mmCIF file of C-alpha atoms in Angstrom:
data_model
loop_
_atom_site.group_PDB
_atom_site.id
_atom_site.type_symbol
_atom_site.label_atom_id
_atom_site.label_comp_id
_atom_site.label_asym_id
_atom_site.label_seq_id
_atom_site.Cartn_x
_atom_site.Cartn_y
_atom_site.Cartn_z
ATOM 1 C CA UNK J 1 1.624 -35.816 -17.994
ATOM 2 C CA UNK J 2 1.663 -34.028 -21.818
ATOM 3 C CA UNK J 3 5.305 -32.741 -22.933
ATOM 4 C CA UNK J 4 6.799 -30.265 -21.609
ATOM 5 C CA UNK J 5 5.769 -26.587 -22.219
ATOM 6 C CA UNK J 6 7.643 -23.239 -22.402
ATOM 7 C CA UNK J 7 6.505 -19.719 -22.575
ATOM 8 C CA UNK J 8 7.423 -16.486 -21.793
ATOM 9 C CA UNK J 9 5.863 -13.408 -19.706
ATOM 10 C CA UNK J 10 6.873 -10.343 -17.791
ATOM 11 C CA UNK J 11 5.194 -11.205 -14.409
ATOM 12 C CA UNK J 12 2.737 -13.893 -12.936
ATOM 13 C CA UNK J 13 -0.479 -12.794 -11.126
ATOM 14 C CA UNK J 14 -1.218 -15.759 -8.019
ATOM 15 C CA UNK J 15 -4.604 -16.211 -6.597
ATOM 16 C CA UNK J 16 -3.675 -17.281 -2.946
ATOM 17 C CA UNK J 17 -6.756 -19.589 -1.516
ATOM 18 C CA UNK J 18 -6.601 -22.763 -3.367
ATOM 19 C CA UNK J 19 -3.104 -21.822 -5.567
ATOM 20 C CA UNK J 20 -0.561 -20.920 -3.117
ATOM 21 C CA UNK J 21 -2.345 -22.343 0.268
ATOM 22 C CA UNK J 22 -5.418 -24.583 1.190
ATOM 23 C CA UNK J 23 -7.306 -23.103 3.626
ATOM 24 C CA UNK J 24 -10.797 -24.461 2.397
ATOM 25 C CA UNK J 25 -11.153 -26.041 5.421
ATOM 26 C CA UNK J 26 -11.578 -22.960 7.566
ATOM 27 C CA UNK J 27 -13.639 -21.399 4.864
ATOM 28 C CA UNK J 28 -16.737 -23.552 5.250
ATOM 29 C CA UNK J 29 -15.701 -23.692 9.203
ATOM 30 C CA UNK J 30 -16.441 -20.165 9.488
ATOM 31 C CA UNK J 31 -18.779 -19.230 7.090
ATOM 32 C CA UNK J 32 -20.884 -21.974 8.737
ATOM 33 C CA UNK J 33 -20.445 -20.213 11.944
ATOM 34 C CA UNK J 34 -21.619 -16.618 10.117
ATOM 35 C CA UNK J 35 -24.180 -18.033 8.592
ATOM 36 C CA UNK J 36 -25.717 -19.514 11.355
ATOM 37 C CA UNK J 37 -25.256 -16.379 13.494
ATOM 38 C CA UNK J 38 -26.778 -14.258 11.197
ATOM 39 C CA UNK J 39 -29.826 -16.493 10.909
ATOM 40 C CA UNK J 40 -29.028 -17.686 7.130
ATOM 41 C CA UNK J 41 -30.912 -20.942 6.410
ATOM 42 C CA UNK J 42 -29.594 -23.990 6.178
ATOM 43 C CA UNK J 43 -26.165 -22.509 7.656
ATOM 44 C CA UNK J 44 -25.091 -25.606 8.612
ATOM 45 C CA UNK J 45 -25.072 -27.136 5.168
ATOM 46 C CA UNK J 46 -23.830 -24.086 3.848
ATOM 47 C CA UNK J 47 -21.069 -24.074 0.457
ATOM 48 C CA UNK J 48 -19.238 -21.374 0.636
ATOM 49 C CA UNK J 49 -18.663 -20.234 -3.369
ATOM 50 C CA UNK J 50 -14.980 -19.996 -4.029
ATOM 51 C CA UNK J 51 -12.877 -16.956 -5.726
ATOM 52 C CA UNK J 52 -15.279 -14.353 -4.383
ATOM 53 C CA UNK J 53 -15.018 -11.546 -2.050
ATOM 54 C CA UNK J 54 -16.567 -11.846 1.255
ATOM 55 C CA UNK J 55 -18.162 -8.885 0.968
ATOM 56 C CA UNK J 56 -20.091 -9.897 -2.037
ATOM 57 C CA UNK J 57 -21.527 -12.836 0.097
ATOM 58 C CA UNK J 58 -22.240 -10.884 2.723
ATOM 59 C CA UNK J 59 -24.319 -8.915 0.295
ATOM 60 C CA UNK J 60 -25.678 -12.238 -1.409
ATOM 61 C CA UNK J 61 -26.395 -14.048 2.145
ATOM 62 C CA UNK J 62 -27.703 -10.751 4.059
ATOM 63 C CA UNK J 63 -28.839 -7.744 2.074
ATOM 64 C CA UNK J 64 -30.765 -6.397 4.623
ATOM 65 C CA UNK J 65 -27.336 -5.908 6.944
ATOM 66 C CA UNK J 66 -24.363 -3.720 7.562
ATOM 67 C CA UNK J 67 -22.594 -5.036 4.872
ATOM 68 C CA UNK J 68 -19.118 -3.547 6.256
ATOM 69 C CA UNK J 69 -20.132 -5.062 9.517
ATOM 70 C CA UNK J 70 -20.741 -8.918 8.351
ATOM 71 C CA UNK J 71 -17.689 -8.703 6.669
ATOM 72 C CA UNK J 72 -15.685 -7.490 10.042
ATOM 73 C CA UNK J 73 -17.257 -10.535 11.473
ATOM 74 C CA UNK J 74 -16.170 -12.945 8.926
ATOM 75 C CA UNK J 75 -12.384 -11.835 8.709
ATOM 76 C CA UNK J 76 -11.774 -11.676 12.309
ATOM 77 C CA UNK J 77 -13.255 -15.207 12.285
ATOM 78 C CA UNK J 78 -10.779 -16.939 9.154
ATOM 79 C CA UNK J 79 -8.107 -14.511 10.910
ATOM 80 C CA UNK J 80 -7.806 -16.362 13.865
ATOM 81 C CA UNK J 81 -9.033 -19.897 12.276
ATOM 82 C CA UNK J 82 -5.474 -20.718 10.412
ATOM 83 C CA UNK J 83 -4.892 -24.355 12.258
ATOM 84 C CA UNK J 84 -5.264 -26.493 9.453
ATOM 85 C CA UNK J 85 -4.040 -24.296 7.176
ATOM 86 C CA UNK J 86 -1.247 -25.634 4.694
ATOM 87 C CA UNK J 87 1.153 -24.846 1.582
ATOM 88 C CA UNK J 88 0.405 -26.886 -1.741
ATOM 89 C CA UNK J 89 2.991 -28.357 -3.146
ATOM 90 C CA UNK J 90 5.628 -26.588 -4.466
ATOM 91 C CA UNK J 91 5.124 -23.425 -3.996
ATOM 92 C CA UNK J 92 7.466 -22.616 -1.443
ATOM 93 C CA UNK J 93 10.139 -23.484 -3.272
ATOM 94 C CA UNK J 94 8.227 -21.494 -6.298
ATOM 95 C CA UNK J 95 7.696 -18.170 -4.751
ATOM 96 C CA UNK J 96 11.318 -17.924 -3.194
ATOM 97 C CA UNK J 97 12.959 -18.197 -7.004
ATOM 98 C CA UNK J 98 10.916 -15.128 -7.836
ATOM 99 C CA UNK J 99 12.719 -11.829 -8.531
ATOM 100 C CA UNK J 100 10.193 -9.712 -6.140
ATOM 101 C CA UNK J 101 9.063 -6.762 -9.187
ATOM 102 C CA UNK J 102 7.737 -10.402 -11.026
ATOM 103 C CA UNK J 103 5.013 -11.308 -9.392
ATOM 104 C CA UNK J 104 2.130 -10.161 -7.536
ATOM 105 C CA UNK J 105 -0.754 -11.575 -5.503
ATOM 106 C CA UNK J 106 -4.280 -10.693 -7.082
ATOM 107 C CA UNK J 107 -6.812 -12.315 -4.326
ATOM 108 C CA UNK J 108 -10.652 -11.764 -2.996
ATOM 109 C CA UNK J 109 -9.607 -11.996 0.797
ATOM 110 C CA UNK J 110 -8.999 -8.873 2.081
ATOM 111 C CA UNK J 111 -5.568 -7.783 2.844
ATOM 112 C CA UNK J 112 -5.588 -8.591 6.899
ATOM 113 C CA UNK J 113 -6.716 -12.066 6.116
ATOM 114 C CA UNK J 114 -4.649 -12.467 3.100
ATOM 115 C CA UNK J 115 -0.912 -11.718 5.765
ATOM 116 C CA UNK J 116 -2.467 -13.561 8.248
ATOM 117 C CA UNK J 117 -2.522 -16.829 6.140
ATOM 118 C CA UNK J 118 0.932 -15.888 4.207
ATOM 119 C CA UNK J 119 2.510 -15.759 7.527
ATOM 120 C CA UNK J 120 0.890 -18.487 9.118
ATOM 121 C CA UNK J 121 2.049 -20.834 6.407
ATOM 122 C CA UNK J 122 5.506 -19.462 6.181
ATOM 123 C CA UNK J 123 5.186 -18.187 2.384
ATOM 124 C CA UNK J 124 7.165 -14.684 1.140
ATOM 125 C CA UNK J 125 5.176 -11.600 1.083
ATOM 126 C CA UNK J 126 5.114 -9.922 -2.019
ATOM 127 C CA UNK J 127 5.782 -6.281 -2.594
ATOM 128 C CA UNK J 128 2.395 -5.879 -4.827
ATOM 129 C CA UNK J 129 -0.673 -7.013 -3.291
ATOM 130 C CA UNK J 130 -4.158 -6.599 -4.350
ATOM 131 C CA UNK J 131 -7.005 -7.429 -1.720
ATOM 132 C CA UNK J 132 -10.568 -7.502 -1.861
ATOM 133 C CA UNK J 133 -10.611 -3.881 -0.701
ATOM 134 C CA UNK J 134 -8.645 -2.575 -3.379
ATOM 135 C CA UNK J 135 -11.254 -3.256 -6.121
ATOM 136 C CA UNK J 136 -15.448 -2.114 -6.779
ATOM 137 C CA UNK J 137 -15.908 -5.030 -8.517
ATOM 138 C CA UNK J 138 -13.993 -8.507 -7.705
ATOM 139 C CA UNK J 139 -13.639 -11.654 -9.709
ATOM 140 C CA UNK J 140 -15.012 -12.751 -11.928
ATOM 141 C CA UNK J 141 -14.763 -9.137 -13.300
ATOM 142 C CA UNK J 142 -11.443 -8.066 -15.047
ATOM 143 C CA UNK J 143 -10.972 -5.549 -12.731
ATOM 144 C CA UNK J 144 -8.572 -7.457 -10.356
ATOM 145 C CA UNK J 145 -6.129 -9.073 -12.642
ATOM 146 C CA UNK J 146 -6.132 -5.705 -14.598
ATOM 147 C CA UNK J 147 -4.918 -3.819 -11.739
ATOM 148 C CA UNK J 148 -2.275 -6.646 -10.861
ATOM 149 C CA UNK J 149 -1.069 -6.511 -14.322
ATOM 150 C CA UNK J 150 -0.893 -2.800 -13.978
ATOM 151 C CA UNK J 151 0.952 -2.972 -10.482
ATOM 152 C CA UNK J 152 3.924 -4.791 -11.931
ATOM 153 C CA UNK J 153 3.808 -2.490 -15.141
ATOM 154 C CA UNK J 154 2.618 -4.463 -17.930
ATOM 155 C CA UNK J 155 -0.095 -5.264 -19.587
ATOM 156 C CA UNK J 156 -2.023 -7.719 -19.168
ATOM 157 C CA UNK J 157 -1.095 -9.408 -22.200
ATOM 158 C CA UNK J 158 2.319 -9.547 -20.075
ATOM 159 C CA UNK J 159 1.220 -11.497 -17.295
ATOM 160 C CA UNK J 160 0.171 -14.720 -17.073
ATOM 161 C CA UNK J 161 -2.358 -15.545 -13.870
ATOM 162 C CA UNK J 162 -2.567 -18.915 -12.028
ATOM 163 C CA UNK J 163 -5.919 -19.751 -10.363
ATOM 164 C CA UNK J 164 -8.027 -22.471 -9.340
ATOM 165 C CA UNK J 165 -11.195 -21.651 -9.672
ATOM 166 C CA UNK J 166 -13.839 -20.619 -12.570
ATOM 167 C CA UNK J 167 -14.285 -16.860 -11.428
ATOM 168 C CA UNK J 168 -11.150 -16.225 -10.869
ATOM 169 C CA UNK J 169 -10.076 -18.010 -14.651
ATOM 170 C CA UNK J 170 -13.049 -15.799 -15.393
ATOM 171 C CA UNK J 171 -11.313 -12.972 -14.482
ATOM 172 C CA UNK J 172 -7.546 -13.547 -16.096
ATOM 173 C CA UNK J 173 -9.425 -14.343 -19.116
ATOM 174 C CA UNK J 174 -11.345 -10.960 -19.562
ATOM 175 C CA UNK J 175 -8.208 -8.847 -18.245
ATOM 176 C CA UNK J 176 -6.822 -10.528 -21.321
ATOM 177 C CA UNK J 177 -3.980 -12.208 -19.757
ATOM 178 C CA UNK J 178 -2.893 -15.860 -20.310
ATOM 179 C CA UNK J 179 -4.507 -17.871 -17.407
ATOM 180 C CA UNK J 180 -2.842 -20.936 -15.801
ATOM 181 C CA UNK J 181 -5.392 -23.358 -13.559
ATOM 182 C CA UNK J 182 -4.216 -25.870 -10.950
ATOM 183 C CA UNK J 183 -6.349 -28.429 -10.397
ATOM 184 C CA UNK J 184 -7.055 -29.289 -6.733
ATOM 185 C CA UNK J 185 -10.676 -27.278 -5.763
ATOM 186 C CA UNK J 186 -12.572 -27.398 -8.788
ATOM 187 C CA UNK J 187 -11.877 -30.021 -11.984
ATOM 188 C CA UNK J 188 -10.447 -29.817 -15.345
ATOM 189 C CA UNK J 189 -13.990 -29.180 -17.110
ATOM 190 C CA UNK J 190 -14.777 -26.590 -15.107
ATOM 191 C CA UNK J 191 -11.791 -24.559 -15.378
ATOM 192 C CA UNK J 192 -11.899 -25.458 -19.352
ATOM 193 C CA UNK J 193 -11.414 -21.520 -20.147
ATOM 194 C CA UNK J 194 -7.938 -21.391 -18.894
ATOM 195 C CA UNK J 195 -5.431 -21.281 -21.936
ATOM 196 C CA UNK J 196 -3.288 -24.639 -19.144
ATOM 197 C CA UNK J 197 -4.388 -26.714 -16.910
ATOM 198 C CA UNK J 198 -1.421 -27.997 -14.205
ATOM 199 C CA UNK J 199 -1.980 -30.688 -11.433
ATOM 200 C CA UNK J 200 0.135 -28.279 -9.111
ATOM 201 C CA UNK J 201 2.438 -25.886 -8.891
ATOM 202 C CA UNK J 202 5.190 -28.591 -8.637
ATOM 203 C CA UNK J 203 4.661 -29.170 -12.118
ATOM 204 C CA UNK J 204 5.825 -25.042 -13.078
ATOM 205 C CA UNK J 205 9.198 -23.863 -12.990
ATOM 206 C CA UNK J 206 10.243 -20.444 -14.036
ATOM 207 C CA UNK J 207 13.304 -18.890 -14.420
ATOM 208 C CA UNK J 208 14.551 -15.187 -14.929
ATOM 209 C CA UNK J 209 15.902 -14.048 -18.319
ATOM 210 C CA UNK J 210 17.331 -10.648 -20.053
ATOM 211 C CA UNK J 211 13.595 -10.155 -21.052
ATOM 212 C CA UNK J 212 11.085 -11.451 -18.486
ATOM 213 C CA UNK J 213 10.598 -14.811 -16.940
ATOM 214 C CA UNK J 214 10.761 -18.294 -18.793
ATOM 215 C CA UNK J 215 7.885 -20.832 -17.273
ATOM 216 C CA UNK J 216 8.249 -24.521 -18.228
ATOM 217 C CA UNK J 217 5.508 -27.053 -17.377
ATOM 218 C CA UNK J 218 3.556 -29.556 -17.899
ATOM 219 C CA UNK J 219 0.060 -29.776 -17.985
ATOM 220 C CA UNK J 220 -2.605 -32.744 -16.584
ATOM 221 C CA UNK J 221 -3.792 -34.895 -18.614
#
């Protein structure tokens, strides 16, 4: 591990899949399954591409459909799919030291999903959420992490986000707030445009001061 970091911000932004839970598993699981219903070829060796809205595969996978009505199909199967589901390592322990007007989940599920898996692996619910529905255009487009920001009341330039994935690093980047990437879905090269790259969230720890929030880690090596 490098030395130690420290830096300040008014809030954090969290992705969920792949920062705060793993549920990567039931991802391919179930998009398997929708692929293959909906006649997509090659469903069974189907990748699912992580940090995107469902509703932009939907759109990707099956133009031709309901797009609204894929998507129904897709949530209410990862909804009910949430058995191998777990928490990565320390964020439990993470999210509970958080003063609540902090911090903020910025994700591409949509909200249903996103409190199913929150509650199904035991995590706090944030006050200020935004879902997949809550935006036109989703990662890696600004638009989500610019919204966060603004949730919380401060600028991007505030906030730091934390994601593990290249859209979503995308995203922090062009909303012009500090990005943090944990390693554990995609590798260090590929998430090269974050400003940090930690091995997990046991390696962050932040604490409250008269001015914001103090985050010390370190990064991989």
């Amino acid at each position: 591990m490098s030395d130690l970091i420290s830096i300040s911000a008014k809030g954090i932004l969290f992705d969920m899949d792949g920062v705060l839970v793993s549920s990567i598993g039931a991802a391919e699981r179930n998009w398997r399954l929708w692929a293959k219903r909906y006649g997509v070829p090659n469903a069974e060796e189907y990748v699912v591409p992580h940090g995107r809205r469902a509703i932009d595969i939907v759109r990707l996978l099956r133009p031709d459909i309901d797009a609204q009505a894929g998507l129904k199909v897709i949530e209410d199967l990862e909804v009910a799919d949430v058995a191998d589901l777990r928490v990565l390592p320390g964020v439990k322990r993470l999210l509970e030291s958080l003063p609540l007007e902090r911090w903020a989940i910025v994700t591409s599920a949509q909200r249903r999903l996103l409190l199913a898996r929150l509650r199904a692996a035991g995590l706090p619910v944030p006050e200020r959420i935004i879902s997949g529905e809550m935006v036109e255009r989703g990662k890696p487009d600004p638009e989500p992490y610019r919204k966060g920001a603004e949730l919380l009341g401060f600028l991007p330039s505030e906030c730091v986000v934390v994601e593990d994935a290249p859209s979503g690093v995308g995203a922090g980047v062009a909303a012009g707030c500090r990005v943090m990437a944990v390693l554990g879905t995609d590798s260090a090269e590929e998430l090269r445009a974050a400003d940090w790259v930690v091995a997990s969230l046991e390696d962050l720890a932040v604490t409250e001061t008269s001015s914001g929030l103090e985050l010390q880690f370190s990064t991989a090596e």
